[in-house]
CSV table of C-alpha atoms in Angstrom, one decimal:
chain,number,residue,atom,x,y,z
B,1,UNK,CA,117.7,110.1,101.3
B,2,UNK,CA,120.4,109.6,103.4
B,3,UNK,CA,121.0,107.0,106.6
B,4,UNK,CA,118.4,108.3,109.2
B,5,UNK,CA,120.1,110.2,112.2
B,6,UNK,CA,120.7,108.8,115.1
B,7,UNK,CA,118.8,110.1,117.6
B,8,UNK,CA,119.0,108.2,121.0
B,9,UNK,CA,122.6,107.5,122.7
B,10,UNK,CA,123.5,103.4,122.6
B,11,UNK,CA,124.9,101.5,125.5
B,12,UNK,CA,128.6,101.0,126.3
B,13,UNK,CA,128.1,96.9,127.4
B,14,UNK,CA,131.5,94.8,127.8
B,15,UNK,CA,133.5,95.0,125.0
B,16,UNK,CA,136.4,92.6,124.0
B,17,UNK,CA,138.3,95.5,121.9
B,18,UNK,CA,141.1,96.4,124.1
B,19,UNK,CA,140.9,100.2,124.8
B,20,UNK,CA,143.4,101.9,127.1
B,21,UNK,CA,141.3,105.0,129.0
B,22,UNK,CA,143.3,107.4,126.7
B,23,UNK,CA,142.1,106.3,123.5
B,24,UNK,CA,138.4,105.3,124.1
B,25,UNK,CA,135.9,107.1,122.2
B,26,UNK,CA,132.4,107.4,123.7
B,27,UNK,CA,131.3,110.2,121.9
B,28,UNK,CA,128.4,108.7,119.7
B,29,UNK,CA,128.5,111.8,117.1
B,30,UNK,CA,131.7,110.4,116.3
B,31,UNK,CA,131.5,106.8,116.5
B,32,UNK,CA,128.5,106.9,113.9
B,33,UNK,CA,130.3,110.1,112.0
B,34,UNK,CA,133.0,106.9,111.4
B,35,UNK,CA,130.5,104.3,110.7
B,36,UNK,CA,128.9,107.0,108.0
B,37,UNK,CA,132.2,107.8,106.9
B,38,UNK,CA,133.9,104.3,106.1
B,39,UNK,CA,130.5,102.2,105.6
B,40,UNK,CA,132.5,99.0,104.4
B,41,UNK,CA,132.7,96.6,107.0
B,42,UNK,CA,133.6,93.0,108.1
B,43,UNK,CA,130.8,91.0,109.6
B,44,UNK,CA,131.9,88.1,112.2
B,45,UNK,CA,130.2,85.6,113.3
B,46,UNK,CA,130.2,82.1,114.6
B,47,UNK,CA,128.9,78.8,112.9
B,48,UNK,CA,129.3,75.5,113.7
B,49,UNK,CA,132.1,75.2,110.7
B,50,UNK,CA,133.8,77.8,113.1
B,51,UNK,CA,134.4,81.4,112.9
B,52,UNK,CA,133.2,83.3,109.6
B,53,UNK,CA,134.1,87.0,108.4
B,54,UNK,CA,132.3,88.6,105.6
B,55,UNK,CA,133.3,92.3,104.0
B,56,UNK,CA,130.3,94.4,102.8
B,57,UNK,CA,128.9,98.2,102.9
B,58,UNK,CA,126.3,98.8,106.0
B,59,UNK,CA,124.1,101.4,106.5
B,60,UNK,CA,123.3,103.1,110.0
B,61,UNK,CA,119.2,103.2,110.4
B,62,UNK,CA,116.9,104.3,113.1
B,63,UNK,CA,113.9,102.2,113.3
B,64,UNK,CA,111.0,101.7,115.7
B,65,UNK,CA,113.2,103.0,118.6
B,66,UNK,CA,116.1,100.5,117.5
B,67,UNK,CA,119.0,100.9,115.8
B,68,UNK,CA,120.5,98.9,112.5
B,69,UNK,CA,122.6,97.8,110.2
B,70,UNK,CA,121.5,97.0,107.0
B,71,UNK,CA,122.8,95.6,103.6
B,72,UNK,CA,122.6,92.7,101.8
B,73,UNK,CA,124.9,89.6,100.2
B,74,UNK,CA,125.0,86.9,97.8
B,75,UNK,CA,122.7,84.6,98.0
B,76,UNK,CA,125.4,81.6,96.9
B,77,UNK,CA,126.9,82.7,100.2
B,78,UNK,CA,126.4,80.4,102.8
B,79,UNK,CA,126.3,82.6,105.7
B,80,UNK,CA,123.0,82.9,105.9
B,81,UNK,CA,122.2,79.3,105.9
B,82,UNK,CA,125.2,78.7,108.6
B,83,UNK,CA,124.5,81.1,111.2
B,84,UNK,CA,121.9,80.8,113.8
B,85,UNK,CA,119.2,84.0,113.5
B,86,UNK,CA,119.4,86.2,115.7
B,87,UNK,CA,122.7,85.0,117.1
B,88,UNK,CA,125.4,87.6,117.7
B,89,UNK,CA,127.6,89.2,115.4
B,90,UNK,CA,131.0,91.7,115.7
B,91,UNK,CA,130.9,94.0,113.1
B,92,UNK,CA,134.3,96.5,112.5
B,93,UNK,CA,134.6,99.7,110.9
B,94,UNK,CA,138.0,100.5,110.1
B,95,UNK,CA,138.6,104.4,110.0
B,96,UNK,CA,142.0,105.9,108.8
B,97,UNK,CA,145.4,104.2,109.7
B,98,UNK,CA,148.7,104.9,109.4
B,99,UNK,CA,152.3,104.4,110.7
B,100,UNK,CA,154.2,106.4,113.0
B,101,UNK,CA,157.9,106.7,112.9
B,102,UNK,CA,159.4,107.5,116.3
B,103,UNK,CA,161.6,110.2,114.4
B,104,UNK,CA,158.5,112.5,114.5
B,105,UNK,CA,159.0,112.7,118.3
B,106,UNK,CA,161.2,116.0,119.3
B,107,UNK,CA,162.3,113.7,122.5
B,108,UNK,CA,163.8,111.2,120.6
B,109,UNK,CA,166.8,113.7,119.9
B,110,UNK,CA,166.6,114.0,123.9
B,111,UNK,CA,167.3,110.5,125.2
B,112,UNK,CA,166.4,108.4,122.4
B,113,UNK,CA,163.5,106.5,124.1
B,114,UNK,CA,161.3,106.0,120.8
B,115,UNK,CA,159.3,103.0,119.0
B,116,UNK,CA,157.4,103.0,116.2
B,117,UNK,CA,154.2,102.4,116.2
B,118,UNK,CA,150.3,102.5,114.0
B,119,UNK,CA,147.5,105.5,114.8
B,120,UNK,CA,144.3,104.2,114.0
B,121,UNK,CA,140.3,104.7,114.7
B,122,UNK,CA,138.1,101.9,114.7
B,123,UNK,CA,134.8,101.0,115.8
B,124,UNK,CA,133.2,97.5,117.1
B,125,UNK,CA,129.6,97.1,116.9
B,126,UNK,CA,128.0,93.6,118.7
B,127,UNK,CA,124.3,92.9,117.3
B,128,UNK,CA,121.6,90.4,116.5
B,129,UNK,CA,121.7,89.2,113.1
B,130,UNK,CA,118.7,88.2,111.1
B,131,UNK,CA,118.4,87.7,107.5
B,132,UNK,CA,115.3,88.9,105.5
B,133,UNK,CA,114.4,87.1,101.5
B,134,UNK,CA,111.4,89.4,101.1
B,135,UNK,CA,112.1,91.0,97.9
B,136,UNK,CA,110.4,94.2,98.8
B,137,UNK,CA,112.5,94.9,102.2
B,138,UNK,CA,115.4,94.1,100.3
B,139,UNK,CA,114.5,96.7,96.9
B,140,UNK,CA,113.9,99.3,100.1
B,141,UNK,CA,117.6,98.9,101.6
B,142,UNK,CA,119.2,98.6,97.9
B,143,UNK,CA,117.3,102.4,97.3
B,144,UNK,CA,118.7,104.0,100.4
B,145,UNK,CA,122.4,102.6,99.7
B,146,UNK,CA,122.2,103.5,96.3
B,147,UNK,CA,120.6,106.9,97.3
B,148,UNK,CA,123.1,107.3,100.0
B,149,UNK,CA,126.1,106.5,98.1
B,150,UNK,CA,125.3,108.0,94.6
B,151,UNK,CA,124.7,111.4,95.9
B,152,UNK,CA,127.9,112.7,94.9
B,153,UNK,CA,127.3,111.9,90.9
B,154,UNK,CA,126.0,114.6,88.6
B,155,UNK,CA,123.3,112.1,87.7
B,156,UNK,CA,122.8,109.9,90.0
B,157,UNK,CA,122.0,106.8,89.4
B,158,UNK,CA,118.6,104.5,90.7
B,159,UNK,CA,117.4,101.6,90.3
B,160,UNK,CA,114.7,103.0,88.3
B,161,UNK,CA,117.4,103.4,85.6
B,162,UNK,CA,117.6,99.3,84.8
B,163,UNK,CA,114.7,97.6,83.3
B,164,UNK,CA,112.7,96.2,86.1
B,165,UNK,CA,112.9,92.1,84.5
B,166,UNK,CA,117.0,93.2,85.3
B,167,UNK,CA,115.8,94.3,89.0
B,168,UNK,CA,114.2,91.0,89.6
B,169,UNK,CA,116.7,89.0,88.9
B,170,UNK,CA,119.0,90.6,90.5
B,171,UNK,CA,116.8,90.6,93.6
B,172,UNK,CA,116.7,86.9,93.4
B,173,UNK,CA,120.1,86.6,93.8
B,174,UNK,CA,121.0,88.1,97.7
B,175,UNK,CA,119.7,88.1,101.1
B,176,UNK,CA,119.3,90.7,102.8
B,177,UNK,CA,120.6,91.5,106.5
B,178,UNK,CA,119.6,93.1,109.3
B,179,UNK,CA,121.7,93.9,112.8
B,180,UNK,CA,120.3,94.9,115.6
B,181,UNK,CA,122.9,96.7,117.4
B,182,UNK,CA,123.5,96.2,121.3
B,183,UNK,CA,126.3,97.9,121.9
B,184,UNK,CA,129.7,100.1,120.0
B,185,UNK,CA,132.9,100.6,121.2
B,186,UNK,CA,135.1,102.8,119.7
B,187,UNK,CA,138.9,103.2,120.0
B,188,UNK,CA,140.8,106.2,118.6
B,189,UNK,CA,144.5,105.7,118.9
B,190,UNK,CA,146.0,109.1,118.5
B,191,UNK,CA,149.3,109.7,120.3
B,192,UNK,CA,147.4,110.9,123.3
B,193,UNK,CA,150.2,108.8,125.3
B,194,UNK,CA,152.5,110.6,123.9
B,195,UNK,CA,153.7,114.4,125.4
B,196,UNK,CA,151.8,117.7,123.6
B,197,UNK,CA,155.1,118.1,122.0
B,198,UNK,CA,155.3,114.7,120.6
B,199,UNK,CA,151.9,114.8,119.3
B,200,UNK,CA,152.3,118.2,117.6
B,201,UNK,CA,155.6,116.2,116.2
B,202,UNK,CA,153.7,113.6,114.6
B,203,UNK,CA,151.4,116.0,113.0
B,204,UNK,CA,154.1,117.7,111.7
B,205,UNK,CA,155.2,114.6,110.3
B,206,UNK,CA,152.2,113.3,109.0
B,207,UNK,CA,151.2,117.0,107.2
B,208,UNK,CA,154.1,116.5,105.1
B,209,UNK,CA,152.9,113.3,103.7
B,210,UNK,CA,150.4,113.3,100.9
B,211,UNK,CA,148.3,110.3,101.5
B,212,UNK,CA,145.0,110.6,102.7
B,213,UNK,CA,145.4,108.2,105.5
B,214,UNK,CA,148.6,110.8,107.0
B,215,UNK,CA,146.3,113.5,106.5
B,216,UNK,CA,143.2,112.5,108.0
B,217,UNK,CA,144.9,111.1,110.9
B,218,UNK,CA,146.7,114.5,111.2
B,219,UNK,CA,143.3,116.5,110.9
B,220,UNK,CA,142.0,114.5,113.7
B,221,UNK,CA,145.2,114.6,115.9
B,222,UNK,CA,144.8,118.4,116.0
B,223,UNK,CA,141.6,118.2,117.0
B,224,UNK,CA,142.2,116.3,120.0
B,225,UNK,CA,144.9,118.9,120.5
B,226,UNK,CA,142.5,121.9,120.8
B,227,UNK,CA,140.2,120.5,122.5
């Protein structure tokens, strides 16, 4: 079974991510299409050792009315004895990114007023953090990652497939983690400062590269375009 839809919209709250009005994104669809999308992300929180970033798949769930993340980490990793429960975390999911040479731009030939620069879609989500060592919550998140990200094998694989002594002691080795999201924010930087003919430019430009980051950036450039 897949990540539960989301089915309510989330608040925009304050948000430290710098978003010029062009490239904000406040269509939820597509902020938790991105989540969905590219579910490895980097926790950040604050402990009295200072500031603490951890990288780690998440999955989007709908509970009780609320809205989480969910995973789990070592439990040799000290975050979950350093950070206060329930104190607040940043969490980023990096989409598809890629650089942008200013010889895309038809004006360039014009008057030569061109800079590089980096297209990019992220998303910042700020969230209560708990951690949770009962094994059962744990086996219950572990199924509906596994389920979520094996689905795409011939045969997938569960965790019915290891002996269950294996299970345990695996089990006994993470934490799990729980975020209670607030609030997302969600920037998609896609030349919409630039003209229509400097953004049909850069797809050009992009289309002609084979990497998946040029392409998908390109795909979502013309997009925006129609729209």
């Amino acid at each position: 079974m897949r990540c539960q839809p989301l089915r309510r919209a989330l608040a925009f709250k304050g948000s430290n991510l710098y978003i010029p009005g062009k490239f904000k994104q406040e269509n939820i669809e597509e902020l938790v299409g991105l989540i969905r999308e590219y579910p490895f992300a980097t926790i950040i929180t604050l402990s009295e050792s200072g500031i603490d970033a951890n990288h780690l798949p998440l999955c989007l769930m709908e509970l009780d009315g609320g809205i989480y993340l969910k995973g789990h980490i070592a439990k040799a990793n000290s975050l979950w004895q350093t950070t206060e429960p329930l104190s607040e975390a940043l969490v980023i999911f990096n989409g598809p990114n890629t650089y942008i040479s200013p010889n895309n731009y038809p004006t360039k030939k014009e008057n030569g007023k061109a800079v590089p620069t980096w297209n990019y879609v992220v998303v910042h989500v700020k969230g209560k953090i708990r951690f949770i060592h009962d094994p059962q919550w744990i086996v219950g998140v572990l199924e509906q990652l596994t389920s979520e990200y094996e689905r795409e094998q011939v045969v997938p694989w569960s965790m019915s497939d290891a002996p269950e002594s294996y299970i345990q002691n695996m089990l006994s080795a993470v934490v799990g983690i729980e975020i209670a999201i607030d609030s997302l924010s969600g920037k998609w930087k896609l030349s919409q400062n630039q003209s229509e003919i400097n953004q049909k430019g850069v797809v050009d430009g992009l289309s002609s590269k084979s990497d998946t980051n040029s392409q998908t950036i390109a795909s979502m450039m013309c997009a925006n375009l129609q729209q």
